[in-house]
Coordinates of C-alpha atoms in Angstrom, one line a residue:
Chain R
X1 CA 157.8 87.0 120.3
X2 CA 154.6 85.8 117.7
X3 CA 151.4 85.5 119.7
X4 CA 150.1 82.0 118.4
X5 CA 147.0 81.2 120.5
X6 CA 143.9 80.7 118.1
X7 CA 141.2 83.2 120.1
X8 CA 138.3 80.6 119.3
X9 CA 139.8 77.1 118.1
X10 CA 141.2 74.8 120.7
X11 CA 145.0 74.1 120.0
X12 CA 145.6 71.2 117.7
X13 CA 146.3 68.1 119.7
X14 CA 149.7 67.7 117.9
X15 CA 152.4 67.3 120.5
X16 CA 156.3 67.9 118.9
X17 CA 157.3 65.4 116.4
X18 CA 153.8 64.0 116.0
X19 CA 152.4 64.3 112.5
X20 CA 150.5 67.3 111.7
X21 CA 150.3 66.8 108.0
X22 CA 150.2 63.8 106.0
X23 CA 150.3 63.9 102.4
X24 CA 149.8 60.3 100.6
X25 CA 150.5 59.3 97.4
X26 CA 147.8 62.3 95.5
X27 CA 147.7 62.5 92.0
X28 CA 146.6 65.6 90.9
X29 CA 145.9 66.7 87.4
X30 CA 146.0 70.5 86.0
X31 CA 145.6 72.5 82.9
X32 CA 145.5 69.1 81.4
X33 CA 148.5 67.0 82.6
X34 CA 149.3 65.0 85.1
X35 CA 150.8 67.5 87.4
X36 CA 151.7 65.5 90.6
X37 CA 151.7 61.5 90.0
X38 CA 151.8 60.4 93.3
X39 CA 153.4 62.5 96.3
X40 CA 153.7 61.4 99.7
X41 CA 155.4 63.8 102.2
X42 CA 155.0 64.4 106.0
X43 CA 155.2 67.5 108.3
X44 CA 155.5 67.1 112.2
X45 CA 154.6 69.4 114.7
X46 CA 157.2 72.0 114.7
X47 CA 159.2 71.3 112.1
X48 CA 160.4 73.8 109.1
X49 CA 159.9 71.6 106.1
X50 CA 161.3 72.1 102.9
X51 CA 159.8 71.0 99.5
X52 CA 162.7 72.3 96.7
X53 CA 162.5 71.2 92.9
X54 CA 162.7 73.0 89.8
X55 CA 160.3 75.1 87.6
X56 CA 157.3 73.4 87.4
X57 CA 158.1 70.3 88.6
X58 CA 154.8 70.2 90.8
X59 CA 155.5 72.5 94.0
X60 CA 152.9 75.5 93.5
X61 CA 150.2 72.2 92.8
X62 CA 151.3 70.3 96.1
X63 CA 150.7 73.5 98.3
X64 CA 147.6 74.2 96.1
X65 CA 146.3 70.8 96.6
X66 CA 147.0 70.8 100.3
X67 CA 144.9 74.3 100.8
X68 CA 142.1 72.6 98.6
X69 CA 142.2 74.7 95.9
X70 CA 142.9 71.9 93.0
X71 CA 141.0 68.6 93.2
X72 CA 142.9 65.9 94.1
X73 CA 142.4 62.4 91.7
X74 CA 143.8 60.5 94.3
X75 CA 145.3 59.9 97.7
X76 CA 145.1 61.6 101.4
X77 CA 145.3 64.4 102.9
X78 CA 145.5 64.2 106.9
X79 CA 145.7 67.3 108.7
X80 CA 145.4 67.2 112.5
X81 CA 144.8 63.4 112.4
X82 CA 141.7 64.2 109.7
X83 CA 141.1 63.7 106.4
X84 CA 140.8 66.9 104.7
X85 CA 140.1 66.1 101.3
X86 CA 136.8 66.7 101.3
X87 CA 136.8 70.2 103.1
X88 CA 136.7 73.4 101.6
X89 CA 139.6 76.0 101.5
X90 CA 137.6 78.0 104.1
X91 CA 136.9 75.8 106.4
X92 CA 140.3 74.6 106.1
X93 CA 141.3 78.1 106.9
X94 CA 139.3 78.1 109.9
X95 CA 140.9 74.5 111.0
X96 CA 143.9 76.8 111.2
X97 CA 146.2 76.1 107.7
X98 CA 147.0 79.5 105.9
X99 CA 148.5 79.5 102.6
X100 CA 151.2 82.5 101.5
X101 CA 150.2 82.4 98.0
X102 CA 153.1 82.5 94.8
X103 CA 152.9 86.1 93.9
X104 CA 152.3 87.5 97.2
X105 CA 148.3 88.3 96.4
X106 CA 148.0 90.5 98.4
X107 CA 144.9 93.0 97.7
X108 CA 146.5 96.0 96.4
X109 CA 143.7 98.5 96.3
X110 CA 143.2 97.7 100.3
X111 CA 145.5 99.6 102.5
X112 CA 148.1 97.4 104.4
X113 CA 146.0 97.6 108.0
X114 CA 142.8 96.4 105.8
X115 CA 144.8 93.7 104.1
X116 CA 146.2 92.1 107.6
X117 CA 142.9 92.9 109.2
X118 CA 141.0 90.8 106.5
X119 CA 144.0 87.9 107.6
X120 CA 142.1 87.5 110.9
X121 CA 138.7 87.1 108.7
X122 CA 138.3 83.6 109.9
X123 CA 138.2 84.3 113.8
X124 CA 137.6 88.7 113.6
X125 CA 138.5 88.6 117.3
X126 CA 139.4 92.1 117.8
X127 CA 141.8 91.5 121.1
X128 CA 144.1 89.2 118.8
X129 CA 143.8 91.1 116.3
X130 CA 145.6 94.0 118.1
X131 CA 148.2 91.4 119.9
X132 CA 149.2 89.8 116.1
X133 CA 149.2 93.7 114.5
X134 CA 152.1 94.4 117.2
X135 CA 154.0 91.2 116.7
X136 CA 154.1 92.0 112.8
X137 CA 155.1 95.4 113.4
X138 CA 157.9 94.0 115.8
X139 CA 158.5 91.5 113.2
X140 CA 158.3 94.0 109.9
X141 CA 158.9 97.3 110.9
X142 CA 158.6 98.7 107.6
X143 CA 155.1 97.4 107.8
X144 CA 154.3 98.6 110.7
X145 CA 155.4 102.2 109.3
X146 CA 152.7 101.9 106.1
X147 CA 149.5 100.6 107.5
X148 CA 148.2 103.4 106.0
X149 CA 149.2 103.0 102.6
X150 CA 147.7 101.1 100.1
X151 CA 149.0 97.6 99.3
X152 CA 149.6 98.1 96.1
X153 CA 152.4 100.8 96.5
X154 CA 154.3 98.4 98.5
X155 CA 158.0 97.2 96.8
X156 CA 158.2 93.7 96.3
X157 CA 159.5 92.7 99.1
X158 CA 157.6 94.9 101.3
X159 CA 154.2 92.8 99.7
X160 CA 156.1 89.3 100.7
X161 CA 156.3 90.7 104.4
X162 CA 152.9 91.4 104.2
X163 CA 151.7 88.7 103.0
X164 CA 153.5 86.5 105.6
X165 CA 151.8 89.4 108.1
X166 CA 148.6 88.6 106.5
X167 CA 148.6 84.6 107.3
X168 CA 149.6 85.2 111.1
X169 CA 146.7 87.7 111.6
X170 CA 144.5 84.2 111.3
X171 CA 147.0 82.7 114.1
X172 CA 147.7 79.4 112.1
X173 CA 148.7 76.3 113.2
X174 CA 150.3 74.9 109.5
X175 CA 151.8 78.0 107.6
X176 CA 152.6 76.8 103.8
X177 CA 154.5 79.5 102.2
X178 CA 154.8 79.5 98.3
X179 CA 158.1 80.5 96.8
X180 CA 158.2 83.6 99.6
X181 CA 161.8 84.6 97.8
X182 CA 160.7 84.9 94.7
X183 CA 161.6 88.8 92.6
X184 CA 162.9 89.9 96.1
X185 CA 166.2 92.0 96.4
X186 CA 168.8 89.6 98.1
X187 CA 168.9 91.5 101.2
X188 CA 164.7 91.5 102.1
X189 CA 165.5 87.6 101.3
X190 CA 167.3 87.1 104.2
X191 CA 165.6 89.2 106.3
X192 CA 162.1 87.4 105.4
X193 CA 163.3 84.0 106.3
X194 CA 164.5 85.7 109.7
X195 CA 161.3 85.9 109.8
X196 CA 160.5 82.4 109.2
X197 CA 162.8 81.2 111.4
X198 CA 161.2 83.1 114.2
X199 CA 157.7 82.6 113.4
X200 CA 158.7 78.4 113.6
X201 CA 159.9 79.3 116.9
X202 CA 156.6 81.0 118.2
X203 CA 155.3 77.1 117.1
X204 CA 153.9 77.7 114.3
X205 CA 154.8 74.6 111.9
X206 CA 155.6 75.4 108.5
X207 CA 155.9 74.0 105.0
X208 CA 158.2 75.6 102.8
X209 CA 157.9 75.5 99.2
X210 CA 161.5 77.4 97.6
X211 CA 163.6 77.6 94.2
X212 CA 166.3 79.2 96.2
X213 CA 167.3 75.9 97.0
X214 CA 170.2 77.0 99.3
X215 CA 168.8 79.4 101.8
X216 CA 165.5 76.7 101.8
X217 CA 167.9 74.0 102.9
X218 CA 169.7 76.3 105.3
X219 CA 166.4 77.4 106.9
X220 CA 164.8 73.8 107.0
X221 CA 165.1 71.0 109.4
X222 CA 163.7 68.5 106.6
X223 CA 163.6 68.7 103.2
X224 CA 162.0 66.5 100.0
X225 CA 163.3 67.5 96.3
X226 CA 160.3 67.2 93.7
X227 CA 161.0 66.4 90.4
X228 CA 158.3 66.2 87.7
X229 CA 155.5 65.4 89.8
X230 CA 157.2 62.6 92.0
X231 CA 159.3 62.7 95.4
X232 CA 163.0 62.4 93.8
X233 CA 164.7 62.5 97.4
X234 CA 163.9 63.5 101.0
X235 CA 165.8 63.6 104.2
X236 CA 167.4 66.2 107.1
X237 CA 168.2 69.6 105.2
X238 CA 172.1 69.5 106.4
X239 CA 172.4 65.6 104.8
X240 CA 170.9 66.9 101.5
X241 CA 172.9 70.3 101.5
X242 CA 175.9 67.9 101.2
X243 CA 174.7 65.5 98.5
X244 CA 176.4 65.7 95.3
X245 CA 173.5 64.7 92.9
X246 CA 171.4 68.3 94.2
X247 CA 174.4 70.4 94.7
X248 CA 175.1 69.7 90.5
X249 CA 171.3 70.3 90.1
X250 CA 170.2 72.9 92.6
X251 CA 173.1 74.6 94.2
X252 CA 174.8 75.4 91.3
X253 CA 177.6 72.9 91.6
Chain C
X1 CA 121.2 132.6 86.9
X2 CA 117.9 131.4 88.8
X3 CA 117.6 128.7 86.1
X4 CA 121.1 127.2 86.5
X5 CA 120.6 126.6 89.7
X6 CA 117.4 125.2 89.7
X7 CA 118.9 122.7 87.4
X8 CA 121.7 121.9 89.5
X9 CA 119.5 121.2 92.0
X10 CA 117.3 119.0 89.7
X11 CA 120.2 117.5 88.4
X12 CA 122.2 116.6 91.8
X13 CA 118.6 115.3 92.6
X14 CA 117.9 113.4 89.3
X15 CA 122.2 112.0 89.4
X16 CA 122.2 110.9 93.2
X17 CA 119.2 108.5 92.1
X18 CA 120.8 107.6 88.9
X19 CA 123.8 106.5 91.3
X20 CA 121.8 104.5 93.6
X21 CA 121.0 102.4 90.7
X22 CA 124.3 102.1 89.4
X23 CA 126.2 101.3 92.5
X24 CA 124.0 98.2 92.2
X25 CA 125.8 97.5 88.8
X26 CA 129.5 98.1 90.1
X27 CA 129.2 96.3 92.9
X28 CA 128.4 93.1 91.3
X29 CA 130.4 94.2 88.4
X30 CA 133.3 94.3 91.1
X31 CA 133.1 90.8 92.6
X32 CA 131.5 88.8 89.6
X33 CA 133.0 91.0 86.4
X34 CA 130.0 90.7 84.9
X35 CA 127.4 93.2 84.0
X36 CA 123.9 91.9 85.6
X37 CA 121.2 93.4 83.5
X38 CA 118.6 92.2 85.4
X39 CA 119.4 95.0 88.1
X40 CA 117.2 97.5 85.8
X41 CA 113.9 94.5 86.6
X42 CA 115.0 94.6 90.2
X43 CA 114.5 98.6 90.1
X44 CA 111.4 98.0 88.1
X45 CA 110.2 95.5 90.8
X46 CA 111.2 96.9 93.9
X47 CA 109.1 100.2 92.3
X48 CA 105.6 98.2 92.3
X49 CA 106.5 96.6 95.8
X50 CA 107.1 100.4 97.2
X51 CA 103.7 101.1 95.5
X52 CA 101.3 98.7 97.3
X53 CA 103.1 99.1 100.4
X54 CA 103.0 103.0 100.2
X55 CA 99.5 102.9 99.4
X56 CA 98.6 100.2 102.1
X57 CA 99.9 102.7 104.7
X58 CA 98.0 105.4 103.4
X59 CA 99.8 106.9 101.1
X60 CA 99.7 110.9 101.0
X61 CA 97.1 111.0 104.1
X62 CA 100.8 109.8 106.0
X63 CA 103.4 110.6 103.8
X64 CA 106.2 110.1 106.9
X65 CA 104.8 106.9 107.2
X66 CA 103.9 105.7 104.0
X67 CA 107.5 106.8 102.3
X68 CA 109.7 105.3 104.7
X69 CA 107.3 102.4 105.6
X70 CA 107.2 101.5 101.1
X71 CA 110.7 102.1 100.9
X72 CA 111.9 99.6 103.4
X73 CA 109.3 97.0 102.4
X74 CA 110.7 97.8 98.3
X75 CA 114.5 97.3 99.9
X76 CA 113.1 94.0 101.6
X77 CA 111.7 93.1 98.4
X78 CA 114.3 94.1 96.1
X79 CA 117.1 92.3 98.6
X80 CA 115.3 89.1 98.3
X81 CA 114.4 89.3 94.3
X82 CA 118.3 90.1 93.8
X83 CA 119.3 86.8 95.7
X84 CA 117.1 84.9 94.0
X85 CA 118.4 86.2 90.8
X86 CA 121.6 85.3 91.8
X87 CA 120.8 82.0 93.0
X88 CA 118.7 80.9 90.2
X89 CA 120.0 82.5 86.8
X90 CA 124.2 82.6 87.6
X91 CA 125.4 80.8 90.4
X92 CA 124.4 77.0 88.7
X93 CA 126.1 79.0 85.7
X94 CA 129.9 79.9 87.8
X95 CA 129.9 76.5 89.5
X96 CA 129.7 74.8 86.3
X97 CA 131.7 77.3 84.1
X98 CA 134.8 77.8 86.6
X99 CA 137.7 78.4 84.7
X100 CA 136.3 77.9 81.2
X101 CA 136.4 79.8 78.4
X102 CA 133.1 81.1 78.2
X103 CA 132.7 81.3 82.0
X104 CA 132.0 85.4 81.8
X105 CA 129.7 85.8 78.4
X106 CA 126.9 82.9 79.5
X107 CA 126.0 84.2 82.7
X108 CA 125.5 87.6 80.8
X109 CA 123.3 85.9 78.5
X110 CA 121.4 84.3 81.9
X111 CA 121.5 88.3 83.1
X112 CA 119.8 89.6 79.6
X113 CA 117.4 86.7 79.5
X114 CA 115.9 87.4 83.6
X115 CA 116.0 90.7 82.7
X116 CA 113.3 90.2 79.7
X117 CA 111.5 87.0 81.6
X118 CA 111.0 90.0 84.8
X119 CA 110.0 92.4 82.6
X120 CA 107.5 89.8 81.2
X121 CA 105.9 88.5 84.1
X122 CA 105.4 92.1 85.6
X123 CA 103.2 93.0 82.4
X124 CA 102.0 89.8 83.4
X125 CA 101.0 90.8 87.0
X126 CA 100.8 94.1 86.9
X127 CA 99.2 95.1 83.3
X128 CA 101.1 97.2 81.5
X129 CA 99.4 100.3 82.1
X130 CA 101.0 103.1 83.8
X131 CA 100.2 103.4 87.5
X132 CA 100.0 106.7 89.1
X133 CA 102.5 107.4 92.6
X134 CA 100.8 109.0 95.2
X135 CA 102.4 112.8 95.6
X136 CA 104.3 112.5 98.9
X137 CA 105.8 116.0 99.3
X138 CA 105.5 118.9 98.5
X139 CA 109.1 119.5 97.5
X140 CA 110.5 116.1 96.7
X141 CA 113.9 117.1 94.7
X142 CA 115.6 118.1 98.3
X143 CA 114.0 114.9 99.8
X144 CA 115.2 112.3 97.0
X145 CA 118.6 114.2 97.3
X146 CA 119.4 114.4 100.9
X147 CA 117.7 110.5 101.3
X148 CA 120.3 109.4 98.1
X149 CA 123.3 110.8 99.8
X150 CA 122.4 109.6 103.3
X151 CA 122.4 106.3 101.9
X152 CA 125.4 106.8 100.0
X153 CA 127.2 107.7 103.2
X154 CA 125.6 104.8 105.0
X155 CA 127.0 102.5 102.3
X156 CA 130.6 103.9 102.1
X157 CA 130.5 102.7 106.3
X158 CA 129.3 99.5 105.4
X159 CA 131.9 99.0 102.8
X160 CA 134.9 100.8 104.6
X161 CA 134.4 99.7 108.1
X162 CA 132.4 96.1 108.9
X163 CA 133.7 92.6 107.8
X164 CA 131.1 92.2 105.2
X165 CA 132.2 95.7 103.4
X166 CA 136.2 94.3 103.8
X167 CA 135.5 90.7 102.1
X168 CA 133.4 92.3 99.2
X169 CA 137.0 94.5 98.0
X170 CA 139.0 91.3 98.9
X171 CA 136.8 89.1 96.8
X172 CA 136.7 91.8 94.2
X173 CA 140.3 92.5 94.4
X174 CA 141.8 88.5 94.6
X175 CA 139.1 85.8 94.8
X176 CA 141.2 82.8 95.6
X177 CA 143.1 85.4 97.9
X178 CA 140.0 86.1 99.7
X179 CA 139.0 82.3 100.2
X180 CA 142.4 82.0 101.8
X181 CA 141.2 84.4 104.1
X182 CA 138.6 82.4 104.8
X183 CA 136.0 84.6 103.2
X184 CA 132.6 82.7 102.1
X185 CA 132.4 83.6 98.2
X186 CA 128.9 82.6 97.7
X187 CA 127.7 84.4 101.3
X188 CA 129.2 87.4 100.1
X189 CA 128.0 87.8 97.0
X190 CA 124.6 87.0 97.8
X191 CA 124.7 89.9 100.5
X192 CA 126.3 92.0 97.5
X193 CA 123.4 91.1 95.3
X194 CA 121.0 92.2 98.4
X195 CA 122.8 95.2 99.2
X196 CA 123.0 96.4 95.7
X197 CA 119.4 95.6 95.1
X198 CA 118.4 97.1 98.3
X199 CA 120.2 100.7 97.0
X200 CA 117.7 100.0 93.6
X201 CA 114.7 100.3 95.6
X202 CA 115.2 103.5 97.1
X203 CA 116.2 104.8 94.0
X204 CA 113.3 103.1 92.4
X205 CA 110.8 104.7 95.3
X206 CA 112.5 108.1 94.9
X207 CA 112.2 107.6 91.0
X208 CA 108.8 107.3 91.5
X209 CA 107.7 110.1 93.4
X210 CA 109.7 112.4 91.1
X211 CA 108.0 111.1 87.8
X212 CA 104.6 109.6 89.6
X213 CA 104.2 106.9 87.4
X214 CA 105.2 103.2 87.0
X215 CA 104.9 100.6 84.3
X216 CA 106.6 97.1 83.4
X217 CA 109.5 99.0 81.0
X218 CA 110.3 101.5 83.2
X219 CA 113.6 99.7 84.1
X220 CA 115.2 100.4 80.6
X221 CA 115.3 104.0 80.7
X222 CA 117.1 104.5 84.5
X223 CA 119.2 100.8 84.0
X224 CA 120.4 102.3 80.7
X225 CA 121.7 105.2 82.1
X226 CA 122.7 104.3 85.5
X227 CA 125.2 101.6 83.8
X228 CA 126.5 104.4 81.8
X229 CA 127.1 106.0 84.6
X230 CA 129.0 102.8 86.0
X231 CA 131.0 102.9 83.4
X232 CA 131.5 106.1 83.0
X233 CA 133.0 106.4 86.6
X234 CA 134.7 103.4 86.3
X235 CA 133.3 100.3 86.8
X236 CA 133.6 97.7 89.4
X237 CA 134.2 101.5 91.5
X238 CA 132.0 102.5 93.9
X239 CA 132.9 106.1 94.3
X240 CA 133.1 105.9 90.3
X241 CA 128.9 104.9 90.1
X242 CA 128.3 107.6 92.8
X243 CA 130.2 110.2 90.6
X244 CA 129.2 109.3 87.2
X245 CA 125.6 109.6 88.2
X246 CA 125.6 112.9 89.6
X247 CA 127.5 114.1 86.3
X248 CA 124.7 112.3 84.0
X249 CA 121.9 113.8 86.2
X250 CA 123.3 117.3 86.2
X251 CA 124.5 117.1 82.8
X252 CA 120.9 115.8 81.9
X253 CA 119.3 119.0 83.4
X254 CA 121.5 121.4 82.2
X255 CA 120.8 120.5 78.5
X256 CA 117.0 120.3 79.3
X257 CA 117.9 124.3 79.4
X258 CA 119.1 124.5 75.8
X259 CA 117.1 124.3 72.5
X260 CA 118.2 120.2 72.4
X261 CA 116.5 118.9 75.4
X262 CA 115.2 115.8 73.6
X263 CA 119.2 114.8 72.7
X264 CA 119.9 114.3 76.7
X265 CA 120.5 110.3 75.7
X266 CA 122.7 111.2 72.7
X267 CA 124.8 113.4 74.5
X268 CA 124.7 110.9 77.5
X269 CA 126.3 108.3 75.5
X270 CA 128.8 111.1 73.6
X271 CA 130.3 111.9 76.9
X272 CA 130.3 107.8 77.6
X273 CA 132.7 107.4 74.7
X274 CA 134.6 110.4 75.1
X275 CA 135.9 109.5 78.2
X276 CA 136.4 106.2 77.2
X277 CA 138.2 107.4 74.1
X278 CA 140.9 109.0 76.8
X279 CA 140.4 106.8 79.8
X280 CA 139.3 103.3 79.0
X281 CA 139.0 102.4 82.8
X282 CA 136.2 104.9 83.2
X283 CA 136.9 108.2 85.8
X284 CA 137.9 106.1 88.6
X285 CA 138.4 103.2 87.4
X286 CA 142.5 101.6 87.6
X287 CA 144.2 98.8 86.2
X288 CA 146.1 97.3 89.1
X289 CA 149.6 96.2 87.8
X290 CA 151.8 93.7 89.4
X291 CA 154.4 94.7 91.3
X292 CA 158.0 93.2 92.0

C-alpha cells in the first residue's frame, strides 16, 4: 500500500468522479507553431486517464502546459475547482500536481536517496518522508537496493522507477506521467505500469500521456487520442481499444 | 628539505584561500553556467568592509575579537553585495533572455561591466591608495589555513546535508527538474550568490592579513587565478575549486623556490591548458550523458 496523505496540505475536496482537472479549449504555441489549437479534456477524481496520439502531435505540450511550464494563449486550466493559469510550476507543485517529466530527468550526479528526497522538497516533512521511502522500496525493489548509488548509473528503466519514486515522495494528488515507457526493455514496461495501476489505487489520480498506445489503453479507464494539436476522439479505454479507425493508426492494425 | 616544506605549508595556506574564492565562481557557474566576473569586486569589497570593521574593534590590540568580529561583518557585507549583484546586473537579464540565443553571453557582458563599475566606485570611495591590514598574528599561514578548511568542511555540510545544499545540485543538475520539485529558482540562487560571496570574504580577510595591504585592483590578481583554479578543477565542481586551488597555491610556492619566481602566472595558465589539452572538463569536472 502507497501512503498518500499530504503531511501539510488538506486533501483536495474532490470526492470520486468529481472533476479534478479541467482542461478547456488552450491554445498553446511553441518553438514557433501552433502546438495545441484548442484542447479540452477532463480528469475525475480517481480516474487513470489516457491521452495517446502520435509523435508530436501535442502530448509532451498538454502535460507541459498543465504543470505551467509553457504559456498558454488561451483557455482554462481548473485544478481543484481553481484556475491555475496564472500559478507558477512551484506553487502548483505544492497544490499537489507532480509532473514525471519525458526523459525521466532525473538528477544524475545526485545519489538515488538524494534524488527522492529532493521529491518531498515541497512539504520536507521528515516522518512522510520515511513512510513514502518504504512504499517505493515496496513498490521498486531495485530502487530500494541502490539508494546509494548515483542516479546517473541507473539503467533506463531503473531511472523511469525512480522518477515515478521521485513524484510520490511529494505525496501528489494529480500525477501526470510523460511517455513513462519510453527506451524501456519490454519487461520493466509492464512492471512500471504495475506500478501505476497500484499507485491509482492508493488514490492518487493520474493523467497518462503514452505512444505505446496498447498497454495505455489497457491500463486506462478513459482515454482521448490527440492528433496535431486537436482532440481527434475520446471515450472509455475498452470502447476505443476496439475501434477500427485507432487500431489501423495506433495498434498496428 | 626545510625549504619544501615551508613552501607546502605557504602554499596549502596561499591554495585553500585561492579556493575560497573560486568556489564562489563554480557555484554560480553550476546553477547559472555563466562565469560572474564580478565575484573578484565582491572579494575586493568584502576586503575594505573586513578593514573598517577590524579596525573599529580594535584591530591588533584584540586580534580574537577583531578577526572574527571583521570577518563576519565582510561575509555580511559580501552576502548582501552578491545579492544585489544578482538582482540588479543578471536576473532582469535571464527573465527576459529565457530560451534565446544569446541568453548566456549578455549576462556575461552585465558580469564584466559590474565588475569594472565596482572596481570604479571603490577608487571612488576608497582612493586608490594602498591601505595597510593591521598584523593580527603572529603566525598567520596556519591560521588562514586551518580557518579555509574549516570553512570548507562547513560548506561541503551545507551542500551535502540541508535542503538548501540539495536544491542548489538539483537546480544545477535539471533546472526545470528542480522547479518540478518545487524548488524556488530565484530563492536559491540568490542564497548561492550569498553563500558564495560570503566564502569571498573570508578569503578576502585572510588575503589580507597575509599580504597587509588593500587597494581598489586588488580583485584582479586573486579573481584571475581563483577562476583558473575553477576551471582547472572543473568547473561548476565544488570539490574541483577546492582542489584546483590548493594545486595553484602549492604550485605557486614551489616555483617561488626556483630561479623563475616572477613566471608563477605563466606557468599557472601552462598547467590551465595542459589539462585542458587532456581533460576539457577540468580535474573533476564530467559531462553527464543520457542514459537509456
Amino acid at each position: 500500500m502507497i501512503r498518500t496523505v499530504h503531511p501539510i496540505r488538506p486533501a483536495v475536496v474532490a470526492p470520486a468522479g468529481s472533476s479534478l482537472l479541467e482542461v478547456s479549449d488552450i491554445r498553446v504555441r511553441y518553438g514557433g507553431i501552433q502546438a495545441l489549437k484548442g484542447v479540452t479534456l477532463r480528469v475525475d477524481s480517481g480516474e487513470i486517464v489516457a491521452l495517446i496520439g502520435a509523435n508530436g502531435a501535442g502530448k509532451t505540450t498538454t502535460l507541459k502546459s498543465i504543470a505551467r511550464l509553457l504559456p498558454l494563449a488561451s483557455g482554462t486550466i481548473r485544478y481543484a475547482g481553481r484556475d491555475i493559469a496564472s500559478m507558477s510550476t512551484e506553487d502548483l507543485v505544492d497544490a499537489g500536481v507532480a509532473l514525471v517529466p519525458e526523459g525521466r530527468a532525473i538528477f544524475p550526479n545526485l545519489t538515488v536517496r538524494e534524488n527522492l528526497e529532493l521529491g518531498a522538497y515541497a512539504h520536507r516533512n521528515a516522518i512522510a518522508i520515511r513512510e513514502t521511502l518504504e512504499d517505493v522500496n515496496e513498490l521498486f525493489p531495485r530502487l530500494g537496493e541502490r539508494m546509494n548509488q548515483e542516479g546517473g548509473t541507473l539503467s533506463g528503466g531503473e531511472q523511469q522507477m525512480l522518477a515515478i519514486a521521485r513524484a510520490l515522495m511529494a505525496r501528489p494528488t494529480l500525477l501526470l506521467l510523460d511517455e513513462p515507457s519510453l527506451g524501456i526493455a519490454p519487461k520493466l514496461v509492464a512492471h512500471i505500469f504495475a506500478a501505476i495501476t497500484a499507485i491509482a489505487k492508493a488514490g492518487v489520480t493520474i493523467l497518462l500521456v503514452e505512444q505505446n498506445t496498447r498497454i495505455a489503453l489497457a491500463t486506462s479507464m478513459r482515454a482521448y487520442v490527440l492528433r496535431t494539436g486537436e482532440i481527434a476522439l475520446q471515450g472509455p479505454s475498452r470502447e476505443l481499444a476496439t475501434n477500427a479507425e485507432i487500431q489501423a493508426a495506433y495498434l498496428g492494425g | 628539505m626545510h625549504r619544501i616544506f615551508e613552501a607546502l605549508v605557504t602554499g596549502l595556506a596561499q591554495g585553500a584561500m585561492i579556493a575560497l574564492v573560486a568556489l564562489g565562481y563554480t557555484m554560480v557557474f553550476g546553477i547559472l553556467k555563466m562565469i560572474n566576473f564580478a565575484h573578484s569586486e565582491v572579494f575586493m569589497m568584502a576586503a575594505y568592509v573586513g578593514l573598517f570593521i577590524l579596525t573599529a574593534l580594535g584591530g591588533a590590540h584584540s586580534p580574537w575579537i577583531a578577526g572574527i568580529g571583521g570577518t563576519v561583518g565582510a561575509m555580511i557585507g559580501a552576502a548582501a553585495l552578491g545579492m544585489l549583484i544578482e538582482r540588479v546586473a543578471y536576473r532582469p537579464l535571464r527573465a527576459r533572455g529565457r530560451g534565446t540565443r544569446l541568453s548566456r553571453i549578455t549576462p556575461l557582458v552585465t558580469a564584466l561591466a559590474t565588475s569594472v563599475f565596482l572596481q570604479n566606485a571603490a577608487q571612488l570611495m576608497f582612493s586608490a591608495k594602498f591601505r595597510p591590514y593591521p598584523r593580527l598574528f603572529e603566525q598567520t599561514r596556519p591560521v588562514i589555513f586551518i580557518v579555509a578548511v574549516v570553512v570548507m568542511v562547513l560548506l561541503n555540510q551545507l551542500v551535502k546535508k540541508t535542503w538548501f545544499g540539495k536544491a542548489m545540485r538539483a537546480l544545477s543538475s535539471n533546472e526545470e527538474a528542480a522547479r518540478l520539485m518545487g524548488v524556488r529558482t530565484s530563492r536559491v540562487i540568490s542564497m548561492t550568490f550569498a553563500v558564495g560571496s560570503g566564502l569571498a570574504a573570508v578569503g578576502a580577510v585572510l588575503y589580507c592579513l597575509d599580504q597587509s595591504q588593500v587597494y581598489p585592483t586588488m580583485g584582479v590578481v586573486i579573481g584571475t587565478r581563483a577562476f583558473v583554479a575553477a576551471v582547472l578543477g572543473g568547473i561548476g565542481n565544488i570539490t574541483g575549486a577546492m582542489l584546483g586551488g590548493l594545486l595553484l597555491g602549492v604550485l605557486g610556492e614551489f616555483v617561488k623556490l626556483t630561479d623563475y619566481s616572477g613566471g608563477v602566472d605563466v606557468l599557472v595558465f601552462l598547467v590551465l591548458i595542459g589539462v585542458l589539452l587532456v581533460k576539457p572538463t577540468g580535474l573533476l569536472g564530467s559531462t553527464a550523458g543520457e542514459k537509456v
